[in-house]
Short mmCIF file of C-alpha atoms in Angstrom, two decimals:
data_model
loop_
_atom_site.label_atom_id
_atom_site.label_comp_id
_atom_site.label_asym_id
_atom_site.label_seq_id
_atom_site.Cartn_x
_atom_site.Cartn_y
_atom_site.Cartn_z
CA MET P 23 -5.00 6.73 45.92
CA LEU P 24 -2.82 9.83 45.86
CA THR P 25 -5.47 11.70 47.85
CA LEU P 26 -5.21 9.16 50.66
CA VAL P 27 -1.41 9.23 50.47
CA SER P 28 -1.47 13.03 50.68
CA LEU P 29 -3.77 13.01 53.70
CA HIS P 30 -1.54 10.42 55.33
CA SER P 31 1.62 12.44 54.63
CA ILE P 32 0.20 15.80 55.70
CA GLY P 33 -1.24 14.27 58.85
CA PHE P 34 2.05 12.76 59.97
CA ILE P 35 4.03 15.89 59.09
CA ALA P 36 1.62 17.96 61.19
CA TYR P 37 1.89 15.42 64.01
CA TYR P 38 5.70 15.47 64.06
CA LEU P 39 5.79 19.26 63.91
CA GLY P 40 3.20 19.53 66.66
CA THR P 41 5.09 17.15 68.95
CA HIS P 42 8.46 18.82 68.25
CA GLN P 43 9.88 15.74 66.51
CA HIS P 44 11.25 17.62 63.52
CA ASP P 45 14.23 15.33 63.18
CA LYS P 46 12.03 12.33 62.36
CA ILE P 47 10.79 13.98 59.16
CA THR P 48 14.33 13.89 57.75
CA SER P 49 15.28 10.55 59.26
CA TRP P 50 16.45 7.60 57.16
CA ALA P 51 16.79 5.31 60.14
CA THR P 52 14.60 2.22 60.45
CA ARG P 53 14.25 -0.46 63.06
CA GLY P 54 13.11 -3.85 61.87
CA ASN P 55 10.08 -3.24 59.65
CA GLY P 56 9.74 0.34 60.83
CA CYS P 57 9.10 3.19 58.43
CA ALA P 58 11.77 5.40 56.89
CA ILE P 59 10.05 8.79 57.11
CA LEU P 60 12.23 10.70 54.64
CA ALA P 61 11.80 7.95 52.03
CA GLY P 62 8.04 8.27 52.35
CA LEU P 63 8.32 12.04 51.94
CA VAL P 64 10.34 11.60 48.72
CA ALA P 65 7.78 9.09 47.39
CA TRP P 66 4.92 11.47 48.17
CA ILE P 67 6.58 14.46 46.48
CA SER P 68 7.41 12.43 43.36
CA GLY P 69 3.81 11.19 43.25
CA LEU P 70 2.53 14.77 43.47
CA ILE P 71 4.77 15.81 40.58
CA ILE P 72 3.47 12.92 38.47
CA TRP P 73 -0.14 13.82 39.29
CA ILE P 74 0.23 17.56 38.65
CA THR P 75 2.01 17.09 35.32
CA SER P 76 -0.67 14.59 34.28
CA LEU P 77 -3.32 17.31 34.33
CA SER P 78 -4.56 18.48 30.93
CA LEU P 79 -2.91 21.89 31.38
CA PHE P 80 0.57 20.34 31.43
CA ARG P 81 -0.06 17.16 29.46
CA ARG P 82 -1.34 18.84 26.31
CA ARG P 83 0.73 22.03 26.33
CA CYS P 84 4.04 20.71 27.67
CA TYR P 85 4.12 17.11 26.53
CA GLU P 86 7.90 16.79 26.75
CA PHE P 87 7.87 17.95 30.37
CA PHE P 88 4.99 15.59 31.17
CA PHE P 89 6.75 12.69 29.48
CA GLY P 90 9.97 13.25 31.41
CA ALA P 91 8.28 13.83 34.75
CA HIS P 92 6.19 10.69 34.38
CA HIS P 93 9.31 8.55 34.68
CA LEU P 94 9.37 9.52 38.35
CA TYR P 95 7.14 6.48 38.86
CA ILE P 96 10.42 4.58 39.33
CA VAL P 97 11.39 6.91 42.19
CA PHE P 98 7.87 6.68 43.63
CA ALA P 99 7.83 2.87 43.66
CA LEU P 100 11.37 2.47 44.99
CA PHE P 101 11.05 4.99 47.80
CA TRP P 102 7.66 3.57 48.68
CA LEU P 103 9.42 0.29 49.32
CA TYR P 104 12.10 2.09 51.32
CA HIS P 105 9.32 3.63 53.40
CA VAL P 106 7.08 0.60 54.03
CA VAL P 107 8.67 -2.44 52.42
CA TRP P 108 6.24 -4.84 54.11
CA THR P 109 3.41 -3.56 51.83
CA TYR P 110 5.03 -5.05 48.71
CA ARG P 111 3.00 -8.23 49.08
CA TYR P 112 -0.18 -6.27 48.28
CA PHE P 113 0.96 -5.04 44.86
CA VAL P 114 3.76 -7.37 43.79
CA ILE P 115 1.55 -9.20 41.25
CA PRO P 116 0.41 -5.98 39.48
CA LEU P 117 4.05 -4.84 39.45
CA LEU P 118 5.07 -8.13 37.84
CA PHE P 119 2.39 -7.67 35.17
CA PHE P 120 3.68 -4.15 34.56
CA PHE P 121 7.30 -5.26 34.19
CA VAL P 122 6.33 -8.14 31.88
CA ASP P 123 4.53 -5.62 29.68
CA ARG P 124 7.61 -3.38 29.75
CA LEU P 125 9.76 -6.34 28.71
CA LEU P 126 7.51 -7.09 25.74
CA ARG P 127 7.38 -3.43 24.74
CA MET P 128 11.15 -3.12 24.96
CA PHE P 129 11.63 -6.27 22.88
CA GLN P 130 9.11 -5.14 20.28
CA SER P 131 10.42 -1.59 19.97
CA LYS P 132 14.09 -2.53 19.65
CA GLN P 133 13.34 -3.49 16.04
CA LEU P 134 13.55 -0.54 13.66
CA VAL P 135 10.60 -0.46 11.25
CA ASP P 136 10.95 0.84 7.71
CA VAL P 137 8.81 3.87 6.86
CA LEU P 138 7.78 2.86 3.37
CA SER P 139 6.34 6.18 2.30
CA ALA P 140 5.67 9.69 3.53
CA ARG P 141 3.17 12.05 2.01
CA VAL P 142 2.22 15.64 2.77
CA LEU P 143 -1.51 16.12 2.25
CA GLU P 144 -3.19 19.33 1.18
CA SER P 145 -4.03 20.31 4.75
CA GLY P 146 -0.41 19.89 5.86
CA ALA P 147 -1.07 16.55 7.53
CA VAL P 148 1.55 13.85 7.01
CA GLU P 149 0.61 10.33 5.98
CA LEU P 150 3.14 7.66 6.95
CA LYS P 151 3.02 4.08 5.78
CA LEU P 152 5.01 1.67 7.90
CA ALA P 153 6.02 -1.83 6.90
CA ARG P 154 4.10 -4.79 8.28
CA ASN P 155 4.89 -8.47 8.07
CA ASN P 156 2.31 -10.75 6.52
CA GLN P 157 3.14 -13.30 9.21
CA ASP P 158 3.23 -10.78 12.08
CA GLY P 159 1.40 -13.17 14.39
CA PHE P 160 -1.34 -10.89 15.66
CA VAL P 161 -4.57 -9.34 14.46
CA PHE P 162 -5.31 -5.72 15.24
CA HIS P 163 -8.67 -4.00 15.04
CA ALA P 164 -9.90 -0.81 13.46
CA LEU P 165 -10.01 1.17 16.71
CA THR P 166 -6.54 0.28 17.95
CA THR P 167 -3.79 2.84 18.48
CA TRP P 168 -0.04 2.59 17.95
CA CYS P 169 2.81 4.15 19.88
CA ILE P 170 5.50 5.49 17.56
CA GLN P 171 8.99 6.89 17.98
CA ILE P 172 11.05 8.26 15.09
CA PRO P 173 14.71 8.36 16.20
CA SER P 174 15.68 10.93 13.56
CA ILE P 175 13.29 13.39 15.25
CA SER P 176 13.63 12.40 18.90
CA LYS P 177 15.09 9.35 20.59
CA LEU P 178 13.02 9.88 23.73
CA GLN P 179 9.54 10.87 22.63
CA TRP P 180 6.80 8.33 21.94
CA HIS P 181 3.41 9.38 20.60
CA PHE P 182 0.11 7.52 20.14
CA PHE P 183 -1.73 7.61 16.82
CA SER P 184 -4.81 5.95 15.37
CA ALA P 185 -4.37 3.99 12.16
CA THR P 186 -6.46 4.61 9.06
CA SER P 187 -5.72 1.14 7.68
CA THR P 188 -7.27 -2.12 8.80
CA PRO P 189 -6.05 -5.74 8.81
CA GLY P 190 -8.74 -6.59 6.27
CA GLN P 191 -6.81 -4.76 3.57
CA GLY P 192 -4.32 -7.63 3.43
CA ASP P 193 -1.37 -5.43 2.50
CA ARG P 194 2.00 -4.97 4.17
CA GLU P 195 1.44 -1.39 5.26
CA LEU P 196 0.17 0.38 8.35
CA SER P 197 -1.14 3.81 7.40
CA ILE P 198 -1.14 6.67 9.91
CA VAL P 199 -2.15 10.30 9.31
CA ILE P 200 -0.52 12.87 11.60
CA LYS P 201 -1.57 16.50 11.91
CA PRO P 202 1.29 18.92 12.77
CA LEU P 203 0.04 20.37 16.05
CA GLY P 204 2.91 20.05 18.54
CA ALA P 205 6.68 20.44 18.34
CA TRP P 206 7.30 16.77 17.49
CA THR P 207 4.66 16.59 14.76
CA ARG P 208 5.85 19.87 13.25
CA LYS P 209 9.40 18.52 13.10
CA LEU P 210 8.07 15.46 11.26
CA HIS P 211 6.15 17.66 8.83
CA ASN P 212 9.18 19.86 8.17
CA GLN P 213 11.45 16.85 7.66
CA VAL P 214 9.16 15.31 5.04
CA LYS P 215 8.48 18.64 3.35
CA SER P 216 12.16 19.59 3.18
CA SER P 217 12.94 16.19 1.67
CA ILE P 218 10.30 16.78 -0.99
CA GLU P 219 11.82 20.15 -1.84
CA SER P 220 15.34 18.75 -1.99
CA MET P 221 14.25 15.93 -4.31
CA ARG P 222 12.73 18.19 -6.97
CA GLY P 223 14.91 17.99 -10.03
CA SER P 224 17.37 15.68 -8.32
CA SER P 225 18.25 12.14 -9.31
CA SER P 226 19.91 11.27 -6.01
CA CYS P 227 18.62 8.64 -3.64
CA PRO P 228 15.55 9.66 -1.64
CA PHE P 229 15.75 10.29 2.05
CA SER P 230 14.78 7.52 4.39
CA PHE P 231 13.97 7.23 8.04
CA LYS P 232 12.89 4.47 10.34
CA ALA P 233 10.53 4.22 13.28
CA ARG P 234 10.10 2.22 16.43
CA VAL P 235 6.59 0.94 16.95
CA GLU P 236 4.78 -0.46 19.97
CA GLY P 237 1.27 -1.84 19.91
CA PRO P 238 -1.43 -2.24 19.02
CA TYR P 239 -3.32 -0.87 22.01
CA GLY P 240 -6.94 -0.06 22.68
CA ASP P 241 -10.24 -1.73 21.94
CA GLU P 242 -9.87 -5.36 20.91
CA SER P 243 -13.47 -5.78 19.76
CA ASP P 244 -15.38 -4.75 16.67
CA PHE P 245 -18.50 -3.79 18.62
CA TYR P 246 -19.74 -1.45 15.87
CA LEU P 247 -20.49 -4.45 13.64
CA LYS P 248 -23.49 -5.44 15.75
CA TYR P 249 -25.47 -2.39 14.61
CA GLU P 250 -27.47 -2.31 11.41
CA THR P 251 -27.17 1.48 11.35
CA LEU P 252 -24.18 3.56 12.39
CA VAL P 253 -23.80 7.29 12.96
CA LEU P 254 -20.12 8.28 12.82
CA VAL P 255 -19.17 11.77 14.02
CA SER P 256 -15.68 13.22 13.70
CA GLY P 257 -13.91 16.53 13.98
CA GLY P 258 -10.67 17.45 12.21
CA ILE P 259 -7.96 14.80 12.43
CA GLY P 260 -10.37 12.75 14.56
CA VAL P 261 -11.61 11.29 11.29
CA THR P 262 -8.74 8.77 11.25
CA PRO P 263 -10.46 6.09 13.41
CA ILE P 264 -13.68 6.75 11.48
CA LEU P 265 -11.86 6.00 8.22
CA ALA P 266 -10.55 2.77 9.72
CA ILE P 267 -14.11 1.75 10.63
CA LEU P 268 -15.40 2.59 7.15
CA GLN P 269 -12.63 0.63 5.47
CA ASP P 270 -13.19 -2.33 7.77
CA ILE P 271 -16.90 -2.43 6.95
CA LEU P 272 -16.25 -2.05 3.20
CA HIS P 273 -13.72 -4.90 3.22
CA ARG P 274 -16.10 -7.13 5.19
CA HIS P 275 -18.93 -6.49 2.73
CA LYS P 276 -16.57 -7.24 -0.13
CA ARG P 277 -15.50 -10.55 1.43
CA ALA P 278 -19.13 -11.45 2.12
CA ASP P 279 -19.75 -11.40 -1.67
CA GLY P 280 -23.51 -11.24 -1.36
CA GLN P 281 -23.75 -13.83 1.41
CA PHE P 282 -25.74 -12.92 4.49
CA MET P 283 -23.60 -11.51 7.26
CA HIS P 284 -24.67 -9.36 10.17
CA LEU P 285 -22.96 -6.14 9.10
CA PRO P 286 -23.98 -2.46 9.13
CA THR P 287 -25.90 -1.52 6.00
CA SER P 288 -26.62 2.18 6.65
CA ILE P 289 -23.90 4.60 7.74
CA GLU P 290 -24.29 8.33 8.33
CA VAL P 291 -20.99 10.21 8.63
CA TYR P 292 -20.80 13.75 10.05
CA HIS P 293 -17.37 15.31 9.61
CA LEU P 294 -16.46 18.79 10.85
CA VAL P 295 -13.40 20.72 9.66
CA ARG P 296 -12.28 24.33 9.80
CA THR P 297 -11.18 24.67 6.18
CA THR P 298 -11.93 22.86 2.94
CA GLU P 299 -8.29 21.75 2.71
CA GLU P 300 -8.79 19.53 5.76
CA LEU P 301 -11.30 17.41 3.86
CA CYS P 302 -8.37 15.82 2.02
CA VAL P 303 -7.92 13.31 4.87
CA LEU P 304 -11.47 12.05 4.38
CA ASN P 305 -11.14 12.10 0.59
CA ASN P 306 -7.86 10.19 0.79
CA ILE P 307 -9.93 6.98 0.92
CA ASP P 308 -12.00 5.99 -2.11
CA PRO P 309 -14.74 3.50 -1.15
CA ASN P 310 -15.21 2.44 -4.78
CA HIS P 311 -11.62 1.23 -4.94
CA ILE P 312 -12.26 -1.01 -1.95
CA PHE P 313 -15.76 -2.23 -2.83
CA PRO P 314 -16.93 -1.18 -6.32
CA ASN P 315 -20.66 -0.45 -6.64
CA TYR P 316 -21.08 -0.86 -2.89
CA GLU P 317 -24.36 1.11 -2.88
CA LYS P 318 -25.94 -1.19 -5.45
CA LEU P 319 -24.95 -4.17 -3.30
CA GLY P 320 -26.77 -3.06 -0.16
CA LEU P 321 -24.38 -0.70 1.66
CA ASN P 322 -25.50 2.90 1.99
CA ILE P 323 -22.92 5.46 3.16
CA ARG P 324 -23.76 9.17 3.32
CA VAL P 325 -21.17 11.77 4.31
CA HIS P 326 -22.23 15.15 5.66
CA ALA P 327 -19.22 17.47 5.70
CA TYR P 328 -19.25 20.80 7.53
CA VAL P 329 -16.67 23.54 6.94
CA THR P 330 -16.93 25.92 9.88
CA SER P 331 -14.62 28.70 8.63
CA LYS P 332 -16.27 31.88 7.39
CA GLN P 333 -13.57 32.29 4.77
CA ILE P 334 -14.40 30.32 1.62
CA ASP P 335 -12.24 30.08 -1.46
CA ALA P 336 -13.44 31.77 -4.63
CA THR P 337 -14.22 28.52 -6.40
CA LEU P 338 -16.71 27.44 -3.76
CA ALA P 339 -18.11 30.95 -3.35
CA ASN P 340 -19.34 30.81 -6.95
CA LYS P 341 -21.47 27.78 -6.10
CA GLY P 342 -24.06 29.95 -4.38
CA GLU P 343 -24.82 30.96 -0.84
CA SER P 344 -22.16 30.01 1.66
CA ASN P 345 -24.62 28.17 3.88
CA ALA P 346 -26.18 26.16 1.07
CA ALA P 347 -25.54 22.43 0.97
CA LEU P 348 -23.46 21.32 -2.00
CA ASP P 349 -23.23 17.90 -3.56
CA LEU P 350 -20.01 16.45 -2.18
CA THR P 351 -19.34 14.49 -5.38
CA GLU P 352 -19.46 17.70 -7.46
CA TRP P 353 -17.21 19.71 -5.17
CA ASP P 354 -14.28 20.96 -7.20
CA GLY P 355 -11.40 23.38 -6.97
CA ALA P 356 -7.61 23.55 -7.04
CA ASN P 357 -5.74 20.51 -5.88
CA TRP P 358 -2.35 20.58 -4.18
CA ASN P 359 -0.92 17.25 -3.22
CA SER P 360 2.86 17.05 -2.98
CA THR P 361 3.96 13.49 -2.51
CA ILE P 362 7.20 11.62 -1.96
CA ARG P 363 7.66 7.90 -1.54
CA THR P 364 10.87 6.77 0.08
CA ILE P 365 12.97 3.66 -0.34
CA SER P 366 15.09 2.38 2.52
CA PRO P 367 18.87 2.10 1.96
CA THR P 368 18.31 -1.65 2.34
CA ALA P 369 16.05 -1.68 -0.69
CA TYR P 370 17.52 -4.93 -1.97
CA THR P 371 16.14 -6.81 1.00
CA LYS P 372 12.70 -7.26 2.42
CA PRO P 373 11.59 -4.18 4.41
CA GLN P 374 11.65 -4.59 8.17
CA GLY P 375 8.09 -4.73 9.50
CA ILE P 376 6.51 -4.23 12.89
CA SER P 377 7.58 -6.85 15.41
CA SER P 378 4.95 -9.33 16.53
CA PHE P 379 6.35 -9.59 20.06
CA ALA P 380 3.60 -7.53 21.64
CA ALA P 381 1.24 -8.06 24.54
CA ILE P 382 -1.48 -8.75 21.97
CA GLY P 383 0.61 -11.44 20.28
CA ASP P 384 0.27 -15.21 20.46
CA THR P 385 -1.76 -15.96 23.59
CA LYS P 386 0.12 -19.16 24.45
CA TRP P 387 3.49 -17.43 24.44
CA ILE P 388 2.26 -14.38 26.35
CA ALA P 389 0.66 -16.59 29.01
CA SER P 390 3.84 -18.67 29.32
CA ILE P 391 6.01 -15.58 29.73
CA THR P 392 3.70 -14.11 32.37
CA ILE P 393 3.26 -17.29 34.40
CA LEU P 394 6.94 -18.20 34.37
CA SER P 395 7.91 -14.64 35.33
CA ILE P 396 5.65 -14.83 38.38
CA LEU P 397 6.92 -18.28 39.30
CA GLY P 398 10.49 -17.10 38.81
CA TYR P 399 9.94 -14.22 41.21
CA PHE P 400 8.53 -16.48 43.93
CA VAL P 401 11.35 -19.02 43.49
CA LEU P 402 14.05 -16.35 43.73
CA SER P 403 12.25 -14.62 46.59
CA GLY P 404 12.14 -17.86 48.57
CA LEU P 405 15.79 -18.64 47.88
CA SER P 406 16.91 -15.13 48.81
CA TYR P 407 14.98 -15.34 52.08
CA LEU P 408 16.61 -18.67 52.96
CA TYR P 409 20.16 -17.81 51.95
CA ILE P 410 20.31 -14.04 52.55
CA VAL P 411 17.79 -12.90 55.16
CA LYS P 412 18.00 -15.97 57.40
CA THR P 413 21.80 -16.02 57.36
CA THR P 414 22.21 -12.31 58.13
CA ASN P 415 23.29 -11.51 61.66
CA GLY P 416 21.47 -8.55 63.12
CA PRO P 417 18.61 -6.48 61.67
CA PHE P 418 17.84 -6.53 57.95
CA PRO P 419 16.97 -2.89 57.05
CA ASN P 420 14.16 -1.76 54.77
CA TYR P 421 16.58 -0.65 52.08
CA SER P 422 18.22 -4.05 51.74
CA ARG P 423 14.84 -5.79 51.79
CA ALA P 424 13.51 -3.39 49.12
CA HIS P 425 16.54 -4.04 46.92
CA MET P 426 16.00 -7.77 47.35
CA VAL P 427 12.33 -7.51 46.30
CA VAL P 428 13.14 -5.42 43.22
CA GLY P 429 16.05 -7.68 42.29
CA CYS P 430 13.90 -10.82 42.56
CA MET P 431 11.23 -9.25 40.35
CA LEU P 432 13.68 -8.14 37.66
CA LEU P 433 15.70 -11.37 37.67
CA GLY P 434 12.55 -13.50 37.69
CA ILE P 435 11.23 -11.69 34.64
CA LEU P 436 14.53 -11.55 32.75
CA LEU P 437 15.69 -15.10 33.48
CA PHE P 438 12.41 -17.01 33.40
CA GLY P 439 10.13 -14.84 31.24
CA GLY P 440 13.02 -13.60 29.10
CA GLY P 441 14.10 -17.17 28.41
CA VAL P 442 10.66 -18.01 27.04
CA LEU P 443 10.75 -14.81 24.99
CA MET P 444 14.05 -15.87 23.41
CA ILE P 445 12.57 -19.26 22.52
CA TRP P 446 9.51 -17.53 21.03
CA SER P 447 11.78 -15.25 18.99
CA TYR P 448 13.82 -18.19 17.69
CA TYR P 449 10.68 -20.20 16.85
CA THR P 450 9.06 -17.25 15.04
CA LYS P 451 12.22 -16.57 13.05
CA ARG P 452 12.50 -20.17 11.91
CA LEU P 453 8.80 -20.31 11.05
CA THR P 454 9.03 -17.10 9.01
CA GLN P 455 12.09 -18.36 7.15
CA ALA P 456 10.31 -21.61 6.34
CA LYS P 457 7.26 -19.77 4.98
CA GLU P 458 9.39 -17.44 2.87
CA SER P 459 11.40 -20.37 1.54
CA TYR P 460 8.19 -22.14 0.56
CA LEU P 461 6.88 -19.01 -1.19
CA ASP P 462 10.15 -18.63 -3.09
CA GLN P 463 9.95 -22.22 -4.26
CA THR P 464 6.39 -21.79 -5.49
CA LYS P 465 7.25 -18.61 -7.37
CA GLY P 466 10.30 -20.12 -9.02
CA ASN P 467 13.62 -18.63 -9.91
CA ASN P 468 12.11 -15.45 -11.37
CA SER P 469 11.14 -14.17 -7.94
CA ARG P 470 14.65 -14.79 -6.61
CA ASN P 471 16.40 -12.93 -9.39
CA SER P 472 13.96 -10.07 -9.79
CA SER P 473 14.46 -6.44 -8.80
CA PRO P 474 13.96 -5.12 -5.29
CA ASN P 475 10.36 -4.38 -6.24
CA VAL P 476 9.55 -8.00 -5.42
CA TYR P 477 9.13 -6.76 -1.88
CA LEU P 478 8.82 -3.05 -2.51
CA GLY P 479 6.47 -3.05 -5.45
CA GLN P 480 4.67 0.12 -4.35
CA LEU P 481 7.77 1.99 -3.25
CA GLU P 482 8.61 3.79 -6.46
CA LEU P 483 9.89 7.28 -5.93
CA TYR P 484 7.80 10.03 -7.44
CA ASP P 485 7.20 13.67 -6.70
CA GLN P 486 3.85 15.04 -7.74
CA GLU P 487 3.93 18.78 -8.24
CA ALA P 488 1.09 21.06 -7.28
CA ASN P 489 -1.59 20.85 -9.95
CA VAL P 490 -3.98 23.76 -9.89
CA ASP P 491 -5.81 22.60 -13.00
CA SER P 492 -6.97 19.27 -11.61
CA THR P 493 -10.30 18.83 -9.87
CA ARG P 494 -10.83 17.59 -6.37
CA ARG P 495 -14.06 15.69 -6.32
CA SER P 496 -14.89 13.72 -3.24
CA PRO P 497 -15.27 9.97 -3.72
CA TRP P 498 -17.97 9.91 -1.02
CA ASN P 499 -21.67 10.46 -1.64
CA GLY P 500 -23.14 13.18 0.52
CA ASP P 501 -23.35 16.92 1.00
CA LEU P 502 -21.05 19.79 1.92
CA HIS P 503 -22.16 22.60 4.24
CA LEU P 504 -20.14 25.82 4.26
CA SER P 505 -19.57 28.35 7.05
CA CYS P 506 -21.82 26.60 9.54
CA ARG P 507 -21.92 24.00 12.26
CA PRO P 508 -24.33 21.08 12.51
CA ASN P 509 -27.53 21.56 14.46
CA TRP P 510 -27.40 18.32 16.42
CA GLU P 511 -30.98 18.58 17.64
CA GLU P 512 -32.36 18.81 14.11
CA ILE P 513 -30.02 16.09 12.91
CA PHE P 514 -31.11 13.65 15.60
CA ASP P 515 -34.76 14.53 14.99
CA ASP P 516 -34.29 13.46 11.37
CA LEU P 517 -32.34 10.35 12.38
CA SER P 518 -35.05 9.38 14.87
CA ASN P 519 -37.69 9.53 12.14
CA LYS P 520 -35.51 7.82 9.55
CA TYR P 521 -34.42 4.86 11.68
CA LYS P 522 -37.47 4.11 13.80
CA GLY P 523 -37.51 0.68 15.37
CA GLN P 524 -33.71 0.35 15.33
CA ASN P 525 -30.87 0.34 17.80
CA VAL P 526 -28.43 2.82 16.25
CA GLY P 527 -24.75 2.90 17.15
CA VAL P 528 -23.27 6.39 17.52
CA LEU P 529 -19.47 6.70 17.54
CA VAL P 530 -17.83 10.08 18.15
CA SER P 531 -14.19 11.03 17.60
CA GLY P 532 -13.64 14.68 18.34
CA THR P 533 -13.35 17.36 20.98
CA GLN P 534 -14.87 17.12 24.43
CA ASN P 535 -17.57 19.65 23.54
CA MET P 536 -18.54 17.66 20.46
CA GLN P 537 -18.76 14.47 22.49
CA GLU P 538 -20.95 16.13 25.11
CA ASP P 539 -23.29 17.67 22.50
CA VAL P 540 -23.79 14.38 20.67
CA ALA P 541 -24.16 12.38 23.89
CA ARG P 542 -26.82 14.82 25.09
CA GLN P 543 -28.85 14.34 21.91
CA CYS P 544 -28.46 10.56 22.09
CA HIS P 545 -29.94 10.67 25.58
CA ARG P 546 -32.83 12.95 24.56
CA HIS P 547 -33.85 10.96 21.51
CA SER P 548 -33.46 7.44 22.91
CA THR P 549 -35.95 5.10 24.50
CA PHE P 550 -34.55 3.46 27.63
CA LEU P 551 -35.75 0.54 29.75
CA LEU P 552 -38.66 -0.19 27.39
CA PRO P 553 -38.37 -2.52 24.37
CA ILE P 554 -37.83 -0.79 21.05
CA ASP P 555 -40.90 -0.90 18.80
CA ALA P 556 -41.71 0.45 15.36
CA THR P 557 -42.24 3.98 16.70
CA THR P 558 -39.15 4.34 18.90
CA VAL P 559 -35.39 4.38 18.46
CA ALA P 560 -32.37 3.94 20.71
CA PHE P 561 -29.00 5.60 20.16
CA ASP P 562 -26.05 3.79 21.75
CA TYR P 563 -23.31 6.35 22.36
CA HIS P 564 -19.61 5.38 22.14
CA SER P 565 -16.60 7.67 22.38
CA VAL P 566 -13.74 6.52 20.17
CA SER P 567 -11.57 9.57 20.73
CA PHE P 568 -8.09 8.84 21.97
CA GLN P 569 -7.77 10.74 25.23
CA PHE P 570 -4.26 11.40 26.48
#
């Protein structure tokens, strides 16, 4: 679209310059539905700034600048209307959808969510656990992402993260692992780490901070469940969605309790990291805690870990040659895991969980808000035309008409859609209170008079010092490869022979080069167009990396 707009703008600028009509380029004047040239120029320039700052060069290296510049979409839309207001009828419905989504996001994020715990892992990554409500009203999936703002770090910046937890866990926590790569994530890491240091030897209250959360976003299907065999590939912190998938499958097998369900039974995990310390994110999940004896009950999970760094610690160097595969369950060495769990200042009340007023919430309420917002716009637009435009003597300029269109959209959403949202909020609050009252009655007086741990049973403060004498054995069955990278061609040759006659799902969460390498091997080793028989195999490639 911006290419066509640029060609349009450059063409008219060249035309006006060639015909010596320079004054029109800077003219705000309009006649009837005529175009305001300068307004179009401002819209075009703001659109170019948005597009340029959206490129990977700016987006990844200067996120703050990209985030701020992207708000120029307001200038772009408004000055577009100033320029050619008559075109609003072609995109008014998408704009209404956009503003309804913004209303829901604003309503959801105004609620501060308690960060139940913060933990610094061995690699330096930070694990946050945010409070969830048991009656939050929506179901999220393993591959969804969440948009998070922590006001104590920045009141403007929002960042997307994949969750390592799944709804099947049935707890009140949303677990997110964050690697300190940018300025915002490093500030978070330093804040948690400094709090850990300040708490050593102190009996004072632990630090606490809250977050604003929007979401969930992303894939709303569990498509990976349709495959009998899965190949999961991850690199670095990209293992977080892979962990969510593994936990989801483990919980589903546990709930099946031996009954036949169409679930994956063979899973091959390939995880690449630079240093051995980064394996702590993968080892943070113990499959035997979720589903004891899962291998004896028909679920086979093999993890193939690759440490690409040439520098290996002395403990691992004694195991033999650096490129020899080690048993992942026998991998040992020094363990450093400094942990702090935090209790909110409102520890004597139930922790505030993530709001359920999201676009993925109750379908009936979302549909009602959307439909009434659209109807509200058309009602107000018709009334404003009858009582404002028709009663105005003389021409009605583009600017006034644009303000009328924007005003009708905002008022239609706030008055009509916002009214339904208020009713939804009141209904949800009453329903939650009724459920909690019923639970209190069933538990008896002991639950009412107990300590704050009724709600915060896992939120005990502790600080685990570095323990160099403990062992770090991986809970996953598999092998560990040191100072090397996977040979994808050999790996897929082995997979093709091992899983003949199957349709294998391949999910990749990693760098662009990793995705391209794996996708290339999936294409080379797959049989297309022809039915799969006992001698062939098909690899279905899926990218689950969050691209921003």
